[in-house]
Coordinates of C-alpha atoms and ligand atoms in Angstrom, one line a residue:
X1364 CA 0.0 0.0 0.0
X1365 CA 1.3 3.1 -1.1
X1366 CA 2.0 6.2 1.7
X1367 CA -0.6 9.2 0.4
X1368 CA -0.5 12.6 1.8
X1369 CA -3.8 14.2 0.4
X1370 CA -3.0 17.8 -0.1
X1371 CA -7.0 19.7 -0.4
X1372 CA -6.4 23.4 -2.6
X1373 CA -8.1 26.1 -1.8
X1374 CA -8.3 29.7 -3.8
X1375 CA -10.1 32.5 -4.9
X1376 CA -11.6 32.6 -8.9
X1377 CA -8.5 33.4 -10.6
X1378 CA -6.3 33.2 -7.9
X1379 CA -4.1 30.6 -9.8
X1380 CA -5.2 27.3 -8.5
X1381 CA -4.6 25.0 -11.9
X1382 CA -1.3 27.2 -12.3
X1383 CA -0.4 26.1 -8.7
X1384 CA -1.7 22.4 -9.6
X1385 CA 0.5 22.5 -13.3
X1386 CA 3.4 23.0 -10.6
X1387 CA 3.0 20.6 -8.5
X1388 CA 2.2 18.0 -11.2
X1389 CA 5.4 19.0 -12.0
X1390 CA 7.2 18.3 -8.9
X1391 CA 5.7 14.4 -9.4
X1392 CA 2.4 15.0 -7.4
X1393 CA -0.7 13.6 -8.8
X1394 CA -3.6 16.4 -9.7
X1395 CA -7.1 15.1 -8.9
X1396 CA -9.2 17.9 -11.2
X1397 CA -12.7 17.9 -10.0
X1398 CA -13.4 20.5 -13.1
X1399 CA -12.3 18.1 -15.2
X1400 CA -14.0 15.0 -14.1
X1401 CA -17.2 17.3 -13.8
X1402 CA -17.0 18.0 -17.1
X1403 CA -16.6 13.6 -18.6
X1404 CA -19.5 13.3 -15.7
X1405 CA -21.7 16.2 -17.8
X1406 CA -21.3 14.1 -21.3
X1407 CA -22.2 10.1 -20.2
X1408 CA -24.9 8.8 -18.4
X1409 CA -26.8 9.1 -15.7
X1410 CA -25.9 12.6 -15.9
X1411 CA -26.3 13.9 -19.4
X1412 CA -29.8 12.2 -19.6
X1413 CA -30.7 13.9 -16.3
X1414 CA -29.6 17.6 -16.9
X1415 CA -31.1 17.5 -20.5
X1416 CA -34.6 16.6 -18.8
X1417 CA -34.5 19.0 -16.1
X1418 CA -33.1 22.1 -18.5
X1419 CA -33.5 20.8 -21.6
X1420 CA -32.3 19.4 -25.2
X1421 CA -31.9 23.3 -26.2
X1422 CA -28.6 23.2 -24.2
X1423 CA -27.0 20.7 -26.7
X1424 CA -24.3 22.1 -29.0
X1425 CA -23.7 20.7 -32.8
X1426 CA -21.6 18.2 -31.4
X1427 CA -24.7 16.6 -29.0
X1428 CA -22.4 17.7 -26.4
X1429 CA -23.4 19.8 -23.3
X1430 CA -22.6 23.6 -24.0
X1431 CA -21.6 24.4 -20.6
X1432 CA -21.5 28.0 -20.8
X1433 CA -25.1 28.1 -21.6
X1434 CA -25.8 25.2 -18.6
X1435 CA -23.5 27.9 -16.3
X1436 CA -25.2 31.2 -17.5
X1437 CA -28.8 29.4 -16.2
X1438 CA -27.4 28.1 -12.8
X1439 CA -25.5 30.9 -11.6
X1440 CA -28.3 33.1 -11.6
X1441 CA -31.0 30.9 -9.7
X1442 CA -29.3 29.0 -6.3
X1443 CA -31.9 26.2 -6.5
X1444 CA -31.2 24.9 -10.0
X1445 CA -27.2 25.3 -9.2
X1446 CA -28.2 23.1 -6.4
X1447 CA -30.4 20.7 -8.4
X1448 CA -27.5 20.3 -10.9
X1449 CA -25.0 20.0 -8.2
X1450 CA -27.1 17.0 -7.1
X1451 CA -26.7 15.7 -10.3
X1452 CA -23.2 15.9 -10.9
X1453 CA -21.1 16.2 -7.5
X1454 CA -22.1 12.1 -6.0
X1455 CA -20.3 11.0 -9.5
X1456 CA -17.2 13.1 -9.0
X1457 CA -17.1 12.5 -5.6
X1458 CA -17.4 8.4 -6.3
X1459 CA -14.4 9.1 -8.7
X1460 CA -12.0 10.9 -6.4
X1461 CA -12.4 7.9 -3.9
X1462 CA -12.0 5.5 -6.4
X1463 CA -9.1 7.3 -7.6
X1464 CA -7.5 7.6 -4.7
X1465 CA -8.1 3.7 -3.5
X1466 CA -6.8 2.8 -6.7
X1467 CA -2.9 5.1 -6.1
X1468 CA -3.8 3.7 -2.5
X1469 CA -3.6 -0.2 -3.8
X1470 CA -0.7 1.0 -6.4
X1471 CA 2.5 -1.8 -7.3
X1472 CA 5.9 -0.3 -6.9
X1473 CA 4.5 2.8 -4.5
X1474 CA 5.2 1.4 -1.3
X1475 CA 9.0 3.6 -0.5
X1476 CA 8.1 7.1 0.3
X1477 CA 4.9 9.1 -0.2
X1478 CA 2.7 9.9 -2.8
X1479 CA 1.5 13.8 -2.8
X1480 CA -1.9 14.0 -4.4
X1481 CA -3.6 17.2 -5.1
X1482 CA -7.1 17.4 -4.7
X1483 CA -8.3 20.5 -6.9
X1484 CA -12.0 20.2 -6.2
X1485 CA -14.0 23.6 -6.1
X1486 CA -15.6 24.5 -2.6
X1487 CA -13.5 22.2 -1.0
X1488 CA -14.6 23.4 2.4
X1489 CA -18.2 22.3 1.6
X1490 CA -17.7 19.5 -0.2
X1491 CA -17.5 15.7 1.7
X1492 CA -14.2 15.7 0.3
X1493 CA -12.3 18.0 2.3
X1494 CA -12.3 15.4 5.0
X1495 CA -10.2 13.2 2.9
X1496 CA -7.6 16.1 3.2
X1497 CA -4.4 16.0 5.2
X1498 CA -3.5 19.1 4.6
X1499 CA -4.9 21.9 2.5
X1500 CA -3.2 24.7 0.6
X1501 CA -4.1 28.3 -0.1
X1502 CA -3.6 30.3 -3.1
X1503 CA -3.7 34.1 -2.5
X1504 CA -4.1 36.7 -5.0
X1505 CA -5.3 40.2 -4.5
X1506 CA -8.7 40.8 -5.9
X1507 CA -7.8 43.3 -8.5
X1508 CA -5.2 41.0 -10.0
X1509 CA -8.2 37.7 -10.1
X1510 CA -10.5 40.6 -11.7
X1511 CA -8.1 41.2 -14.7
X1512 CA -7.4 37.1 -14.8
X1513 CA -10.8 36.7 -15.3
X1514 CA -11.9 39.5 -17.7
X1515 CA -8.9 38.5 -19.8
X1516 CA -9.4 34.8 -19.5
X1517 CA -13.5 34.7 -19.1
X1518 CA -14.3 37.9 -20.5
X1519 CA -16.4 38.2 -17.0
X1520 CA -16.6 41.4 -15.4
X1521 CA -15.7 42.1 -11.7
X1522 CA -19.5 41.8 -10.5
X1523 CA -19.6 38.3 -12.3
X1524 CA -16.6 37.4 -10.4
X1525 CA -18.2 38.6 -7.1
X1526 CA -21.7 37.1 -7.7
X1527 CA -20.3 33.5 -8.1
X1528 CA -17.9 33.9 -5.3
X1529 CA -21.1 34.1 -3.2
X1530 CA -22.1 30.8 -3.6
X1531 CA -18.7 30.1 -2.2
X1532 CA -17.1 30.5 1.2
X1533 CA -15.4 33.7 1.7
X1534 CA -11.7 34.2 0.5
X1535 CA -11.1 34.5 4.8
X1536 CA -12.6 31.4 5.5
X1537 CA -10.6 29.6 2.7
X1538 CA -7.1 31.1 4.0
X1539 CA -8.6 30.2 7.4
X1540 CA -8.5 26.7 6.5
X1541 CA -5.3 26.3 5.1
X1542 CA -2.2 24.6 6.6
X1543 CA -0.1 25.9 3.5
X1544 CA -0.4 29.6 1.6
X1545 CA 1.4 30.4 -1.9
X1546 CA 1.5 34.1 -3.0
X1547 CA 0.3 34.4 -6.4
X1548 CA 0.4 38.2 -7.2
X1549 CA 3.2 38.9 -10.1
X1550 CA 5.7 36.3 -11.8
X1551 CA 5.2 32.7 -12.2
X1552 CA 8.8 31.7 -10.9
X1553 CA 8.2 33.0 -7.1
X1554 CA 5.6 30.8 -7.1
X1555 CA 6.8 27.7 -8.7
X1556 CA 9.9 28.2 -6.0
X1557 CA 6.9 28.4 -2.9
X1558 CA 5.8 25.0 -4.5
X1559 CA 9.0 23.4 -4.9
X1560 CA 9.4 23.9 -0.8
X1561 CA 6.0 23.1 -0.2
X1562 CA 6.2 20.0 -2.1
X1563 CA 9.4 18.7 -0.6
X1564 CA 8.2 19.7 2.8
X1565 CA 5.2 17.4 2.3
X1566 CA 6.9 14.7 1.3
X1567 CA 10.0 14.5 3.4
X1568 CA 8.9 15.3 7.2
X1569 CA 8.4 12.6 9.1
X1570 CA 4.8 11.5 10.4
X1571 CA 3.1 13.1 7.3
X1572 CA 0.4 12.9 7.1
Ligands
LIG1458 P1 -10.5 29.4 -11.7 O1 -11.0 29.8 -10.4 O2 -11.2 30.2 -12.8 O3 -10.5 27.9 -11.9 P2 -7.7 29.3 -11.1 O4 -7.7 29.8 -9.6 O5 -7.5 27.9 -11.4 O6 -9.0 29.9 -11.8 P3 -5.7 29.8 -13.0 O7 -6.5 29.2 -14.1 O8 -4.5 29.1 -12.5 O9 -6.6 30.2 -11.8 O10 -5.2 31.3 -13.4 C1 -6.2 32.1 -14.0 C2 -5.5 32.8 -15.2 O11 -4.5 33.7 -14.8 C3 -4.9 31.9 -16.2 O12 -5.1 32.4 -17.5 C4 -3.4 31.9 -15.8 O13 -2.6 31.5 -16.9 C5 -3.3 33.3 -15.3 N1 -2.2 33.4 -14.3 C6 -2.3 32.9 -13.1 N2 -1.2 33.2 -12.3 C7 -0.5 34.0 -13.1 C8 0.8 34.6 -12.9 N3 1.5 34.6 -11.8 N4 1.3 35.3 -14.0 C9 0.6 35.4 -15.1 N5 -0.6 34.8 -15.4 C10 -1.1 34.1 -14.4

C-alpha cells in the first residue's frame, strides 16, 4: 500500500489554483481535477440524460455535447437549479475521487516514500471531500489581479466574479483553513519556487500525514 498525503487546494476565482496544480504535477504529485471529471461526468450517463430533462435538449451544441456556458449562464443566476445540478453531478465526481484515490492507495511499486496528491475540487470546504484532506493549501491573489485574470481569461466582469464567489465560502474562511499559503500576485517563478518547498516539505517530514 502506497504512503498518500492528500493535499486539499483552496483559492479565490483566478487566484491561480490550476497554475499552482500545473506546478505541482510537476514536482511528481498527482492532480485530482474535479473541473475536469465534472466535465466527462456532464457528457455520459446518468448525468447527461438527467440535466437535458430537467433544462432541456436546447442546451446541446452541434456536437450533442453539453454547452456548458449556456448550462453555467442558467445556474448561476438561480441558487436552487445550481443546487439541483449540483445534485446531479457532485455524487459522480465525488465516487471518482475515492475511487481514484483507492486505486494510487492499492498502487505496485508505490510502497517507499509518499505519494502527494492534489485534490483541486472547487468548494473544497463544503464539499465531503475535504475530510479526505491531510492538509490543505491556499492560493492568494489580490482581488484586483483575479479581476483582470478573469476579464482576460473569461471575458467576466468584476460583478460576475463577485456574484459566483457568493455561492462560495469567503476568501477569509478559505485562507482560514489552510495549513499551507502560496502568494500568487506577479511572476510565475516566485511561485513555482513556494511549491517546490512546499512540495518537498510534504513529502519528506516525518509523520506526514
Ligand atoms: P478558476 O478559479 O477560474 O478555476 P484558477 O484559480 O484555477 O482559476 P488559473 O487558471 O491558474 O486560476 O489562473 C487564471 C488565469 O491567470 C490563467 O489564464 C493563468 O494563466 C493566469 N495566471 C495565473 N497566475 C499567473 C501569474 N502569476 N502570472 C501570469 N498569469 C497568471
Amino acid at each position: 500500500m502506497a504512503n498518500l498525503i492528500v493535499l486539499g487546494l483552496l483559492g479565490g476565482i483566478g487566484s491561480g489554483k490550476s497554475t499552482v496544480a500545473r506546478f505541482f504535477q510537476e514536482f511528481g504529485a498527482v492532480v485530482l481535477d474535479a473541473d475536469a471529471m465534472a466535465r466527462a461526468e456532464l457528457d455520459r450517463e446518468p448525468a447527461k440524460g438527467a440535466i437535458l430533462k430537467e433544462f432541456g435538449t436546447s442546451l446541446l451544441d452541434e456536437e450533442g455535447s453539453i454547452d456548458r456556458e449556456r448550462l453555467g449562464d442558467i445556474v448561476f443566476r438561480d441558487p436552487e437549479r445550481l443546487r439541483r445540478l449540483n445534485g446531479m453531478v457532485h455524487p459522480l465526481v465525488r465516487r471518482e475521487v475515492r475511487r481514484r484515490l483507492e486505486e494510487l492507495r492499492a498502487a505496485p511499486g508505490a510502497t517507499s516514500g509518499a505519494v502527494l496528491v492534489l485534490l483541486d475540487v472547487p468548494l473544497l470546504l463544503e464539499s465531503e471531500l475535504n475530510a479526505l484532506c491531510d492538509r490543505r493549501l491556499f492560493v492568494e491573489a489580490p482581488l484586483e489581479l483575479r479581476v483582470e485574470r478573469v476579464r482576460a481569461y473569461r471575458g467576466w466582469s468584476g460583478d460576475e466574479l463577485e456574484r459566483r464567489e457568493k455561492n462560495q465560502k469567503s476568501i477569509d474562511e478559505k485562507r482560514a483553513g489552510a495549513d499551507y499559503k502560496v502568494i500568487n500576485d506577479g511572476a510565475l517563478a516566485p511561485v513555482r519556487a513556494q511549491i517546490r518547498a512546499i512540495f518537498q516539505d510534504l513529502i519528506s517530514r516525518p509523520g506526514n500525514p
